[in-house]
Coordinates of C-alpha atoms in Angstrom, one line a residue:
X1 CA -61.5 -162.3 126.9
X2 CA -61.6 -159.6 129.5
X3 CA -63.1 -156.5 127.5
X4 CA -64.5 -154.9 130.9
X5 CA -64.3 -151.0 131.2
X6 CA -62.1 -149.8 133.7
X7 CA -63.0 -147.1 136.3
X8 CA -61.6 -144.3 133.9
X9 CA -63.3 -145.5 131.1
X10 CA -66.7 -146.1 132.5
X11 CA -66.4 -142.7 134.1
X12 CA -65.4 -141.2 130.5
X13 CA -68.3 -142.5 128.7
X14 CA -70.9 -141.5 131.7
X15 CA -69.3 -138.0 131.1
X16 CA -70.2 -138.1 127.6
X17 CA -73.8 -139.5 128.3
X18 CA -74.2 -136.6 131.0
X19 CA -73.1 -133.8 128.5
X20 CA -75.3 -135.3 125.8
X21 CA -78.4 -134.9 127.6
X22 CA -77.4 -131.9 129.0
X23 CA -77.6 -130.4 125.3
X24 CA -81.6 -131.2 125.5
X25 CA -81.7 -129.5 129.2
X26 CA -83.5 -126.3 127.7
X27 CA -86.7 -128.3 126.2
X28 CA -86.7 -131.3 128.5
X29 CA -89.6 -131.2 131.1
X30 CA -88.4 -130.6 134.8
X31 CA -90.2 -133.9 135.9
X32 CA -87.7 -135.7 133.8
X33 CA -84.8 -133.8 134.1
X34 CA -84.0 -133.9 137.6
X35 CA -84.6 -137.9 138.1
X36 CA -82.7 -138.4 135.0
X37 CA -79.3 -136.2 136.4
X38 CA -80.0 -138.4 139.8
X39 CA -80.0 -141.5 137.9
X40 CA -76.6 -140.6 136.0
X41 CA -74.8 -139.6 139.0
X42 CA -76.2 -142.4 141.3
X43 CA -74.9 -144.8 138.4
X44 CA -71.4 -143.4 138.1
X45 CA -71.0 -143.5 142.0
X46 CA -72.2 -146.9 142.3
X47 CA -70.0 -148.0 139.8
X48 CA -66.8 -146.3 141.2
X49 CA -68.0 -148.5 144.6
X50 CA -67.9 -152.0 142.6
X51 CA -71.7 -152.4 142.6
X52 CA -73.0 -154.3 140.1
X53 CA -75.1 -152.6 137.1
X54 CA -79.0 -153.4 137.7
X55 CA -80.2 -156.7 136.5
X56 CA -82.6 -157.0 133.7
X57 CA -85.3 -157.4 136.0
X58 CA -85.1 -153.8 136.9
X59 CA -83.8 -151.8 133.7
X60 CA -86.9 -153.9 131.7
X61 CA -89.6 -152.2 133.7
X62 CA -87.9 -149.0 133.8
X63 CA -88.0 -148.9 130.0
X64 CA -91.7 -149.7 130.0
X65 CA -92.0 -147.2 132.9
X66 CA -89.8 -144.5 130.3
X67 CA -92.4 -145.2 127.5
X68 CA -95.5 -144.8 129.5
X69 CA -94.5 -141.4 130.9
X70 CA -93.9 -140.0 127.8
X71 CA -97.0 -141.3 126.2
X72 CA -99.1 -140.1 129.3
X73 CA -97.5 -136.7 129.2
X74 CA -97.4 -135.9 125.3
X75 CA -99.8 -138.2 124.0
X76 CA -97.6 -140.0 121.6
X77 CA -93.7 -140.6 121.3
X78 CA -93.7 -138.6 118.0
X79 CA -92.6 -135.0 117.9
X80 CA -89.6 -133.3 118.7
X81 CA -90.0 -133.0 122.4
X82 CA -91.6 -136.6 123.1
X83 CA -89.1 -138.2 120.8
X84 CA -86.1 -136.1 122.3
X85 CA -87.3 -137.2 125.7
X86 CA -87.4 -140.7 124.9
X87 CA -84.1 -141.0 123.5
X88 CA -82.6 -139.3 126.5
X89 CA -84.2 -141.6 128.8
X90 CA -83.0 -144.6 126.5
X91 CA -79.4 -143.2 126.5
X92 CA -79.5 -142.9 130.1
X93 CA -80.6 -146.6 130.8
X94 CA -78.3 -147.9 128.3
X95 CA -75.5 -146.7 131.1
X96 CA -77.0 -148.7 133.2
X97 CA -76.1 -151.8 131.7
X98 CA -72.6 -150.3 130.1
X99 CA -70.1 -152.7 131.4
X100 CA -67.8 -153.6 128.3
X101 CA -66.2 -151.8 125.8
X102 CA -68.7 -153.2 123.2
X103 CA -71.6 -151.6 125.3
X104 CA -69.5 -148.4 125.8
X105 CA -69.2 -148.1 121.8
X106 CA -73.1 -148.8 121.3
X107 CA -73.9 -146.1 124.0
X108 CA -71.3 -143.5 122.4
X109 CA -72.8 -143.9 118.7
X110 CA -76.4 -143.4 120.7
X111 CA -74.9 -140.5 121.9
X112 CA -74.0 -139.0 118.7
X113 CA -77.3 -139.7 117.4
X114 CA -79.1 -137.9 120.4
X115 CA -76.4 -134.9 120.1
X116 CA -77.2 -134.5 116.3
X117 CA -81.3 -134.3 117.7
X118 CA -80.5 -131.4 119.5
X119 CA -79.9 -129.1 116.7
X120 CA -83.8 -129.5 115.7
X121 CA -84.1 -127.0 118.5
X122 CA -81.8 -124.4 118.0
X123 CA -79.1 -124.0 115.7
X124 CA -77.7 -120.6 117.0
X125 CA -73.7 -120.1 116.8
X126 CA -73.3 -120.6 120.7
X127 CA -75.3 -123.7 121.0
X128 CA -73.4 -125.3 117.6
X129 CA -70.2 -124.5 119.3
X130 CA -71.3 -126.3 122.4
X131 CA -72.7 -129.3 120.2
X132 CA -69.1 -129.5 118.6
X133 CA -67.6 -129.5 122.2
X134 CA -69.5 -132.5 123.1
X135 CA -68.7 -134.4 119.8
X136 CA -65.1 -133.8 120.7
X137 CA -65.8 -135.3 124.2
X138 CA -67.5 -138.6 122.4
X139 CA -64.2 -139.1 120.1
X140 CA -62.2 -138.5 122.9
X141 CA -64.1 -141.1 124.8
X142 CA -64.1 -143.6 122.1
X143 CA -60.2 -143.2 121.5
X144 CA -60.0 -144.0 125.3
X145 CA -61.7 -147.3 124.6
X146 CA -59.1 -148.7 122.1
X147 CA -56.3 -151.0 123.3
X148 CA -52.9 -149.1 124.1
X149 CA -52.8 -147.0 121.0
X150 CA -51.1 -144.0 123.3
X151 CA -49.1 -143.5 126.0
X152 CA -50.5 -143.4 129.4
X153 CA -48.8 -139.9 130.5
X154 CA -51.4 -137.2 130.0
X155 CA -54.1 -139.4 128.8
X156 CA -56.9 -137.1 128.9
X157 CA -54.8 -134.3 126.8
X158 CA -53.8 -137.1 124.3
X159 CA -57.2 -138.1 123.7
X160 CA -58.0 -134.6 123.3
X161 CA -55.5 -134.1 120.5
X162 CA -56.4 -137.2 118.5
X163 CA -60.2 -136.5 118.6
X164 CA -59.6 -133.1 117.5
X165 CA -57.1 -134.2 114.7
X166 CA -60.2 -136.8 114.1
X167 CA -62.8 -133.9 113.8
X168 CA -60.5 -131.6 111.7
X169 CA -59.7 -134.2 109.1
X170 CA -63.4 -134.8 108.4
X171 CA -64.3 -131.0 108.2
X172 CA -63.2 -130.7 104.3
X173 CA -65.6 -133.8 103.6
X174 CA -68.3 -132.5 105.8
X175 CA -68.2 -129.2 104.1
X176 CA -68.5 -130.8 100.7
X177 CA -71.3 -132.9 101.9
X178 CA -72.9 -129.6 103.2
X179 CA -72.6 -128.0 99.9
X180 CA -73.5 -131.0 97.4
X181 CA -76.1 -132.9 99.4
X182 CA -79.3 -131.9 97.7
X183 CA -81.4 -129.9 99.7
X184 CA -85.1 -129.8 101.3
X185 CA -87.0 -126.7 100.2
X186 CA -86.8 -126.0 104.0
X187 CA -83.1 -125.1 105.6
X188 CA -81.2 -128.1 106.4
X189 CA -82.4 -128.6 109.9
X190 CA -86.0 -127.6 109.3
X191 CA -88.7 -129.4 110.9
X192 CA -91.9 -128.6 109.5
X193 CA -94.8 -127.7 112.0
X194 CA -94.7 -127.0 115.8
X195 CA -94.9 -129.6 118.6
X196 CA -95.9 -127.3 121.5
X197 CA -92.5 -126.1 122.2
X198 CA -93.0 -122.3 122.7
X199 CA -90.2 -120.1 122.0
X200 CA -89.4 -117.0 123.7
X201 CA -90.8 -113.8 122.7
X202 CA -94.0 -111.6 122.4
X203 CA -97.0 -113.9 123.7
X204 CA -100.7 -113.1 122.5
X205 CA -101.6 -111.6 126.1
X206 CA -100.1 -108.6 128.2
X207 CA -100.4 -108.6 132.1
X208 CA -98.3 -106.6 134.4
X209 CA -95.1 -107.9 134.8
X210 CA -94.9 -110.1 132.1
X211 CA -92.5 -107.7 129.8
X212 CA -89.9 -108.3 132.7
X213 CA -88.8 -111.7 131.5
X214 CA -88.8 -110.4 127.9
X215 CA -86.6 -107.3 128.9
X216 CA -83.8 -109.4 130.8
X217 CA -83.6 -111.6 127.6
X218 CA -80.6 -110.4 125.8
X219 CA -81.4 -113.1 122.5
X220 CA -81.7 -111.9 119.3
X221 CA -85.4 -111.4 117.8
X222 CA -84.5 -110.2 114.3
X223 CA -82.2 -108.1 112.5
X224 CA -83.0 -105.5 109.9
X225 CA -81.2 -104.5 107.0
X226 CA -82.4 -101.1 105.3
X227 CA -82.1 -100.2 101.6
X228 CA -81.4 -96.6 101.3
X229 CA -82.4 -94.3 104.1
X230 CA -83.0 -95.3 107.6
X231 CA -85.4 -94.0 110.4
X232 CA -84.1 -92.1 113.5
X233 CA -83.8 -94.2 116.4
X234 CA -87.1 -92.5 117.9
X235 CA -89.0 -94.2 114.8
X236 CA -87.9 -97.4 115.1
X237 CA -91.5 -99.2 116.0
X238 CA -91.7 -102.5 115.2
X239 CA -95.4 -103.7 114.9
X240 CA -96.1 -107.0 116.0
X241 CA -99.5 -107.8 117.8
X242 CA -102.8 -105.4 118.6
X243 CA -104.1 -106.2 122.0
X244 CA -108.1 -105.0 122.1
X245 CA -109.7 -107.0 124.9
X246 CA -109.2 -106.2 128.7
X247 CA -110.7 -108.3 131.6
X248 CA -109.2 -106.0 134.1
X249 CA -106.1 -107.4 134.4
X250 CA -104.7 -108.9 131.1
X251 CA -104.8 -107.6 127.3
X252 CA -105.3 -110.2 124.8
X253 CA -105.4 -109.6 121.2
X254 CA -108.3 -109.7 118.6
X255 CA -108.6 -113.2 117.0
X256 CA -111.2 -111.8 114.6
X257 CA -109.4 -108.7 113.1
X258 CA -110.2 -110.1 109.6
X259 CA -108.2 -109.0 106.5
X260 CA -107.2 -105.9 106.3
X261 CA -106.6 -104.0 102.5
X262 CA -104.1 -105.3 100.4
X263 CA -101.9 -102.0 100.1
X264 CA -101.9 -99.3 102.1
X265 CA -101.5 -95.8 100.5
X266 CA -97.9 -94.6 101.6
X267 CA -97.5 -91.0 103.1
X268 CA -94.3 -88.9 103.8
X269 CA -91.1 -91.0 104.2
X270 CA -91.0 -95.0 102.9
X271 CA -88.3 -97.1 104.1
X272 CA -87.5 -100.3 102.3
X273 CA -86.0 -102.8 104.5
X274 CA -85.3 -106.8 104.7
X275 CA -85.8 -108.5 108.1
X276 CA -84.6 -111.9 109.1
X277 CA -86.5 -113.3 111.7
X278 CA -85.4 -115.8 114.7
X279 CA -87.6 -118.8 114.9
X280 CA -90.5 -118.4 117.2
X281 CA -93.0 -121.0 116.8
X282 CA -95.6 -118.2 116.2
X283 CA -97.3 -117.1 112.8
X284 CA -96.8 -113.0 113.3
X285 CA -94.2 -111.1 111.6
X286 CA -92.7 -107.6 113.3
X287 CA -92.7 -104.8 110.8
X288 CA -91.8 -101.2 110.7
X289 CA -94.9 -99.2 112.0
X290 CA -96.9 -98.8 109.3
X291 CA -96.3 -101.6 106.7
X292 CA -97.8 -100.9 103.4
X293 CA -98.1 -104.7 102.1
X294 CA -97.7 -108.0 103.2
X295 CA -94.6 -109.9 101.9
X296 CA -95.0 -113.3 100.1
X297 CA -96.4 -116.1 102.2
X298 CA -98.1 -113.3 104.5
X299 CA -101.3 -111.3 104.7
X300 CA -102.2 -108.0 106.4
X301 CA -104.6 -108.1 109.2
X302 CA -107.4 -104.9 109.5
X303 CA -105.1 -103.8 112.4
X304 CA -101.9 -103.9 110.0
X305 CA -100.4 -106.9 111.7
X306 CA -98.4 -109.1 109.3
X307 CA -99.5 -112.8 109.7
X308 CA -97.6 -115.7 108.2
X309 CA -99.2 -118.8 106.3
X310 CA -97.2 -121.0 108.6
X311 CA -95.6 -121.0 112.0
X312 CA -92.0 -119.6 111.7
X313 CA -90.3 -122.6 112.9
X314 CA -86.8 -121.8 111.1
X315 CA -85.3 -118.1 110.7
X316 CA -87.3 -116.4 107.9
X317 CA -86.4 -113.4 105.7
X318 CA -89.0 -111.1 104.1
X319 CA -88.8 -107.9 102.4
X320 CA -91.2 -104.8 103.6
X321 CA -91.8 -101.6 102.9
X322 CA -93.3 -99.0 105.8
X323 CA -93.9 -95.3 105.8
X324 CA -94.2 -94.2 109.6
X325 CA -96.8 -91.3 108.7
X326 CA -99.1 -93.6 106.4
X327 CA -102.9 -94.6 107.6
X328 CA -104.7 -97.6 106.7
X329 CA -108.2 -95.8 107.3
X330 CA -109.9 -93.0 108.5
X331 CA -113.0 -94.7 109.2
X332 CA -114.2 -96.3 112.1
X333 CA -117.4 -98.7 112.1
X334 CA -120.0 -98.7 115.5
X335 CA -118.6 -102.4 115.9
X336 CA -115.1 -101.2 116.1
X337 CA -115.6 -98.1 118.1
X338 CA -117.7 -100.3 120.6
X339 CA -114.5 -102.7 120.8
X340 CA -112.1 -100.0 121.3
X341 CA -114.2 -98.3 124.0
X342 CA -115.1 -101.3 125.7
X343 CA -114.0 -101.6 129.6
X344 CA -114.8 -104.4 132.2
X345 CA -117.1 -103.7 134.8
X346 CA -116.2 -103.3 138.6
X347 CA -112.4 -102.0 137.6
X348 CA -110.7 -98.7 137.6
X349 CA -113.4 -96.5 139.5
X350 CA -110.7 -94.0 140.1
X351 CA -109.2 -94.1 136.8
X352 CA -112.9 -93.5 135.4
X353 CA -113.8 -90.6 137.5
X354 CA -110.2 -89.0 136.6
X355 CA -111.1 -89.5 132.9
X356 CA -114.6 -88.2 132.9
X357 CA -113.5 -85.4 134.7
X358 CA -110.7 -84.6 131.9
X359 CA -113.7 -84.9 129.5
X360 CA -115.7 -82.4 131.4
X361 CA -113.1 -79.8 131.8
X362 CA -110.9 -80.3 128.5
X363 CA -113.3 -81.6 126.3
X364 CA -110.9 -81.8 123.6
X365 CA -109.2 -85.3 122.5
X366 CA -106.0 -84.0 122.1
X367 CA -106.0 -81.9 125.3
X368 CA -107.1 -85.2 127.0
X369 CA -104.3 -87.2 125.7
X370 CA -101.5 -84.8 126.8
X371 CA -103.1 -84.3 130.5
X372 CA -102.6 -88.1 130.9
X373 CA -99.2 -87.8 129.6
X374 CA -98.5 -85.0 131.7
X375 CA -99.3 -86.6 134.7
X376 CA -97.1 -89.5 134.0
X377 CA -94.3 -87.3 133.2
X378 CA -94.4 -85.4 136.9
X379 CA -95.3 -88.0 139.1
X380 CA -94.4 -91.4 137.9
X381 CA -91.2 -93.5 137.8
X382 CA -89.8 -95.9 135.0
X383 CA -88.4 -99.1 136.7
X384 CA -88.0 -102.8 135.7
X385 CA -88.6 -104.0 139.4
X386 CA -92.1 -102.4 140.2
X387 CA -94.1 -103.4 143.3
X388 CA -96.7 -106.1 142.6
X389 CA -100.6 -104.7 141.9
X390 CA -103.3 -105.6 143.5
X391 CA -106.7 -106.9 141.7
X392 CA -107.7 -103.5 140.4
X393 CA -104.3 -103.4 138.7
X394 CA -105.2 -99.9 136.8
X395 CA -106.1 -97.9 140.2
X396 CA -103.3 -99.3 142.1
X397 CA -100.8 -98.3 139.5
X398 CA -102.6 -94.7 139.1
X399 CA -103.2 -93.9 142.6
X400 CA -100.7 -96.4 144.6
X401 CA -97.5 -97.5 143.6
X402 CA -96.7 -94.9 140.5
X403 CA -94.0 -97.6 139.3
X404 CA -93.5 -99.6 136.4
X405 CA -92.4 -100.1 132.6
X406 CA -93.9 -100.1 129.4
X407 CA -96.7 -102.4 129.9
X408 CA -97.8 -100.5 132.6
X409 CA -98.0 -97.4 131.2
X410 CA -99.7 -98.6 128.2
X411 CA -102.3 -100.4 130.3
X412 CA -103.3 -97.7 132.2
X413 CA -103.3 -95.3 129.2
X414 CA -105.5 -97.0 127.2
X415 CA -107.7 -97.6 129.9
X416 CA -108.0 -93.7 130.5
X417 CA -108.6 -93.0 127.0
X418 CA -111.4 -95.5 126.9
X419 CA -112.6 -94.3 130.2
X420 CA -112.7 -90.7 128.5
X421 CA -114.8 -92.0 125.5
X422 CA -111.4 -92.1 123.0
X423 CA -111.0 -95.7 121.0
X424 CA -107.7 -96.8 122.1
X425 CA -105.7 -100.1 121.7
X426 CA -102.3 -101.3 122.8
X427 CA -99.9 -102.3 120.3
X428 CA -96.9 -104.7 121.3
X429 CA -93.6 -105.1 119.7
X430 CA -90.0 -104.0 119.8
X431 CA -88.7 -100.6 120.0
X432 CA -85.3 -99.7 119.3
X433 CA -82.2 -102.1 118.5
X434 CA -78.4 -101.9 118.0
X435 CA -77.4 -100.1 114.7
X436 CA -74.3 -101.7 113.2
X437 CA -72.7 -100.1 110.0
X438 CA -74.5 -102.7 108.0
X439 CA -77.7 -104.0 109.9
X440 CA -80.0 -103.3 112.8
X441 CA -79.9 -105.8 115.7
X442 CA -83.2 -105.8 117.3
X443 CA -83.3 -108.1 120.8
X444 CA -86.0 -109.7 122.9
X445 CA -84.8 -107.0 125.6
X446 CA -86.2 -104.5 123.1
X447 CA -89.5 -105.6 123.3
X448 CA -92.1 -102.6 124.0
X449 CA -95.6 -101.8 124.1
X450 CA -97.1 -98.5 123.4
X451 CA -100.9 -97.5 122.8
X452 CA -102.8 -96.0 119.8
X453 CA -105.8 -93.8 119.8
X454 CA -108.2 -92.7 117.1
X455 CA -108.5 -89.4 115.7
X456 CA -111.6 -88.6 113.5
X457 CA -110.4 -87.8 110.0
X458 CA -106.8 -88.9 110.8
X459 CA -107.1 -92.2 111.9
X460 CA -104.9 -94.4 114.7
X461 CA -102.2 -92.6 116.0
X462 CA -99.4 -93.8 117.7
X463 CA -98.7 -92.5 121.4
X464 CA -96.1 -93.8 123.7
X465 CA -96.5 -93.2 127.1
X466 CA -93.3 -94.5 128.1
X467 CA -91.5 -91.8 126.4
X468 CA -93.5 -89.4 128.9
X469 CA -91.7 -90.9 131.8
X470 CA -88.5 -92.1 130.4
X471 CA -87.4 -90.6 127.0
X472 CA -83.8 -92.6 127.1
X473 CA -86.1 -95.7 126.3
X474 CA -87.2 -94.4 123.0
X475 CA -84.2 -92.2 122.1
X476 CA -81.5 -94.4 123.1
X477 CA -83.0 -97.6 123.4
X478 CA -83.8 -100.4 126.4
X479 CA -79.8 -100.9 126.8
X480 CA -79.4 -97.7 128.5
X481 CA -82.5 -97.2 129.7
X482 CA -82.3 -100.4 131.7
X483 CA -78.6 -99.7 133.5
X484 CA -80.0 -100.7 136.8
X485 CA -79.6 -104.5 135.5
X486 CA -76.4 -104.5 137.0
X487 CA -73.6 -106.5 135.1
X488 CA -75.5 -107.8 132.1
X489 CA -75.9 -104.0 131.5
X490 CA -72.6 -102.8 131.4
X491 CA -71.2 -101.4 128.5
X492 CA -68.5 -103.6 128.0
X493 CA -70.6 -106.6 127.8
X494 CA -73.0 -105.1 125.5
X495 CA -70.3 -103.8 123.1
X496 CA -68.8 -107.4 123.4
X497 CA -72.5 -109.1 122.9
X498 CA -73.3 -106.8 119.8
X499 CA -69.7 -107.5 118.3
X500 CA -70.3 -111.3 118.8
X501 CA -73.4 -110.7 116.7
X502 CA -71.6 -110.2 113.5
X503 CA -70.4 -113.7 113.7
X504 CA -73.9 -115.3 114.7
X505 CA -75.5 -113.3 111.5
X506 CA -72.7 -114.9 109.3
X507 CA -73.6 -118.1 110.7
X508 CA -77.4 -117.9 110.4
X509 CA -77.1 -116.5 106.8
X510 CA -74.6 -118.7 105.3
X511 CA -75.2 -122.0 107.5
X512 CA -78.7 -122.2 109.2
X513 CA -80.6 -120.7 106.2
X514 CA -78.5 -122.5 103.6
X515 CA -81.4 -124.0 101.4
X516 CA -81.9 -124.8 97.7
X517 CA -82.0 -121.5 96.5
X518 CA -78.7 -120.5 98.1
X519 CA -77.0 -124.0 97.0
X520 CA -77.5 -123.2 93.5
X521 CA -76.4 -119.6 93.7
X522 CA -73.1 -120.7 95.2
X523 CA -72.1 -123.4 93.0
X524 CA -73.3 -121.5 90.3
X525 CA -70.6 -119.1 91.3
X526 CA -67.7 -122.2 91.1
X527 CA -68.9 -123.1 87.1
X528 CA -71.2 -125.7 88.2
X529 CA -74.0 -125.1 85.7
X530 CA -76.0 -128.2 86.4
X531 CA -77.3 -128.4 90.0
X532 CA -79.8 -130.8 89.5
X533 CA -80.2 -133.6 92.1
X534 CA -78.5 -136.3 89.8
X535 CA -75.8 -134.0 89.2
X536 CA -75.0 -133.0 92.9
X537 CA -75.1 -137.0 93.7
X538 CA -72.6 -137.5 91.4
X539 CA -70.3 -134.8 92.5
X540 CA -70.7 -135.8 96.0
X541 CA -70.1 -139.7 94.9
X542 CA -66.9 -138.6 93.4
X543 CA -65.5 -136.8 96.1
X544 CA -66.6 -139.4 98.5
X545 CA -64.5 -142.1 96.5
X546 CA -61.4 -140.0 96.3
X547 CA -61.2 -139.1 100.0
X548 CA -61.6 -143.1 100.5
X549 CA -58.9 -143.8 98.2
X550 CA -56.7 -141.2 99.9
X551 CA -57.6 -142.4 103.5
X552 CA -56.8 -146.0 102.3
X553 CA -53.5 -145.3 100.8
X554 CA -52.7 -143.4 104.0
X555 CA -53.6 -145.8 106.3
X556 CA -51.5 -148.2 104.3
X557 CA -48.5 -146.0 104.4
X558 CA -49.0 -145.7 108.2
X559 CA -48.8 -149.5 108.7
X560 CA -45.5 -149.9 106.7
X561 CA -44.1 -147.2 108.9
X562 CA -45.4 -148.2 112.2
X563 CA -46.3 -151.8 112.0
X564 CA -48.1 -152.9 115.3
X565 CA -49.3 -151.4 118.2
X566 CA -47.3 -149.5 121.4
X567 CA -46.3 -152.6 122.8
X568 CA -45.1 -154.0 119.4
X569 CA -43.3 -150.8 118.4
X570 CA -41.5 -150.5 122.1
X571 CA -40.4 -154.1 121.5
X572 CA -39.4 -153.3 117.8
X573 CA -37.0 -150.4 119.1
X574 CA -35.5 -152.7 121.6
X575 CA -34.6 -154.8 118.7
X576 CA -33.1 -152.2 116.9
X577 CA -30.8 -151.5 119.8
X578 CA -29.6 -154.7 119.9
X579 CA -29.0 -154.9 116.5
X580 CA -26.5 -151.7 117.1
X581 CA -24.3 -153.7 119.4
X582 CA -24.3 -156.9 116.9
X583 CA -27.1 -159.2 118.3
X584 CA -29.9 -159.0 115.5
X585 CA -33.3 -160.5 116.1
X586 CA -34.4 -162.9 113.6
X587 CA -37.7 -162.8 111.5
X588 CA -38.9 -166.6 113.0
X589 CA -37.5 -165.6 116.5
X590 CA -40.0 -164.9 119.4
X591 CA -39.2 -163.0 122.5
X592 CA -38.6 -166.4 124.3
X593 CA -36.2 -167.9 121.8
X594 CA -34.2 -164.5 121.5
X595 CA -34.0 -164.7 125.5
X596 CA -32.6 -168.4 125.1
X597 CA -29.8 -167.0 122.3
X598 CA -28.8 -164.5 124.4
X599 CA -28.1 -166.7 127.6
X600 CA -25.9 -168.8 125.2
X601 CA -24.1 -165.6 123.8
X602 CA -24.7 -162.5 126.2
X603 CA -25.6 -164.2 129.8
X604 CA -25.2 -160.8 131.2
X605 CA -27.6 -159.2 129.1
X606 CA -29.9 -161.9 129.2
X607 CA -30.1 -161.4 133.2
X608 CA -31.4 -158.1 132.9
X609 CA -33.6 -159.0 129.9
X610 CA -35.2 -161.8 131.9
X611 CA -37.9 -159.6 133.8
X612 CA -38.3 -157.5 130.5
X613 CA -39.2 -160.6 128.6
X614 CA -41.3 -162.2 130.9
X615 CA -43.5 -158.9 131.1
X616 CA -43.6 -158.5 127.4
X617 CA -45.1 -161.9 127.2
X618 CA -47.9 -161.3 130.1
X619 CA -48.8 -158.2 128.4
X620 CA -48.9 -159.3 124.7
X621 CA -50.0 -162.8 125.2
X622 CA -52.0 -162.7 128.8
X623 CA -54.4 -159.9 127.9
X624 CA -56.5 -158.7 125.3
X625 CA -56.4 -154.9 126.5
X626 CA -53.0 -154.5 128.4
X627 CA -53.2 -151.4 130.4
X628 CA -51.5 -148.3 129.0
X629 CA -49.6 -147.6 132.1
X630 CA -48.1 -151.4 132.0
X631 CA -47.2 -150.7 128.7
X632 CA -45.6 -147.0 129.0
X633 CA -43.6 -148.7 132.1
X634 CA -42.3 -151.1 130.1
X635 CA -41.4 -149.0 127.4
X636 CA -39.4 -147.1 129.4
X637 CA -37.5 -149.8 130.8
X638 CA -36.6 -151.1 127.2
X639 CA -35.4 -147.8 126.3
X640 CA -33.3 -147.0 129.2
X641 CA -31.6 -150.5 129.7
X642 CA -27.9 -150.2 129.4
X643 CA -26.3 -152.3 126.7
X644 CA -23.1 -150.8 126.5
X645 CA -20.9 -152.7 129.1
X646 CA -22.7 -155.8 127.8
X647 CA -19.8 -158.6 127.1
X648 CA -21.0 -161.2 124.7
X649 CA -19.6 -164.8 125.4
X650 CA -17.1 -166.0 122.8

């Protein structure tokens, strides 16, 4: 039996494999992605030119080499990234040996598994839609492997139509399984523990130019829902990390900050809110400056940074209360003071001299702070494309380029304060956001860095030197301040992007974060009081059984109405036409017997029918998988054969 894939079918399979691998492109290493793409393209090119598939003597060593490369690169084959890398490589190797329909079906089944595993990395709405599109392509490719189920005309369109129909018919059952399947304590796609796959977001260090990539990243960082009053836009500072140590180029955070107080006394306006944080693979939790207490499953450090008990590998919701005017402490120990004044040797000579002159001339700490801000306000420019800085980044920025964005100003300001004898530190986090009627959306592009200076008897005070240079950055947000970004910053694009976030938020809250608690609440609303695992499995089994019965009944009904495949149906329709002119095909009569009878009873019709019968016999009995084009051509000839002028022999 010849079940070899034709060129069109193979190219469909290759396209499905390439699309599946593409869903993993975001986390596959470059050394692997490029050879993999080249191998897939080369295989499709050689197959089109009739070159035989590589022999087992080539495929087996390639498989062993793939395994060795993954183990050498990651240390093992376990984990999300090593496992997906190995799976994508094995899928490409499977395409190398795919020549028959059986091989193609196995490859497509493996594609479905690899496609599902891509959701372990991200479950955003856009990515999920892309995965759904690839799934439709897989189903359409499976349909194209079936023997003559559809007419040849518009093959791709017809295959896609059937694939969409199959996917749509499965959605009710999928929804039932989603709701009734007993849940884990983590969300459905939860994957505990990281595997070294860093996500976008703030890092534990800050160097000149590092924030540029974040500011160009429009992906959501978190969403905030306030209960009651909301802060003014200029007060939307979300504290994430405190950076204390400076080596002349890079600021790093204080790892031994220690635990802070369990409660901070409130002062001034107090805001209650809930944050839904996107997955970051890190442990720190942004909070409106200044948090009064840590949420459940987290602690507050001595620098008022919230730290989760485990990395945030799935979207996490937590509730916080903050008071912008609160102070955790008004006392600074000698050790803390020394650390907040420490500067690297042989850096910032001119900056030190300027600060010391301020100390002699102005004396008062507050006046020194204002002098630094006034200098920034008069001579400096806010830009996302600053010139590169020399080794001595502080002096080069203050007395050379004088162009930069938040990290440049925060770094230079803290250096000046420390050189003047004022304890200071850098805080990184987010400032501003897009305020809808229901929630505040904060994106990675809202990443910001500011300074804190110590005032005796008061405590740490926030000072944002960027506001002195670009007030729009603080008052109106990063989107307005960064309009020089071109099309990505256009108002219409930002508005469309923000409106789409409503759907993204609904997807995250309803699907991604659908855990045991949400399942119980949903089923209780529909009158399901007992939501134990045993009861859920009974409900799910009942629905599966009902669906199978309905599908069986529909299939049996379809079998009665549409017996046979496209070739049989074309011949049956021609038999019905013969019956209308008085020549009724008999149940035990095959096509050759029918032609012999017509030669006796209607020789004129028999002469016209001879080539059609021959073609039908060849297609029906001479090939296991007749080409759709041939079936469609024969069906057209049988349908258009004129029977009116045929005179039967008396």
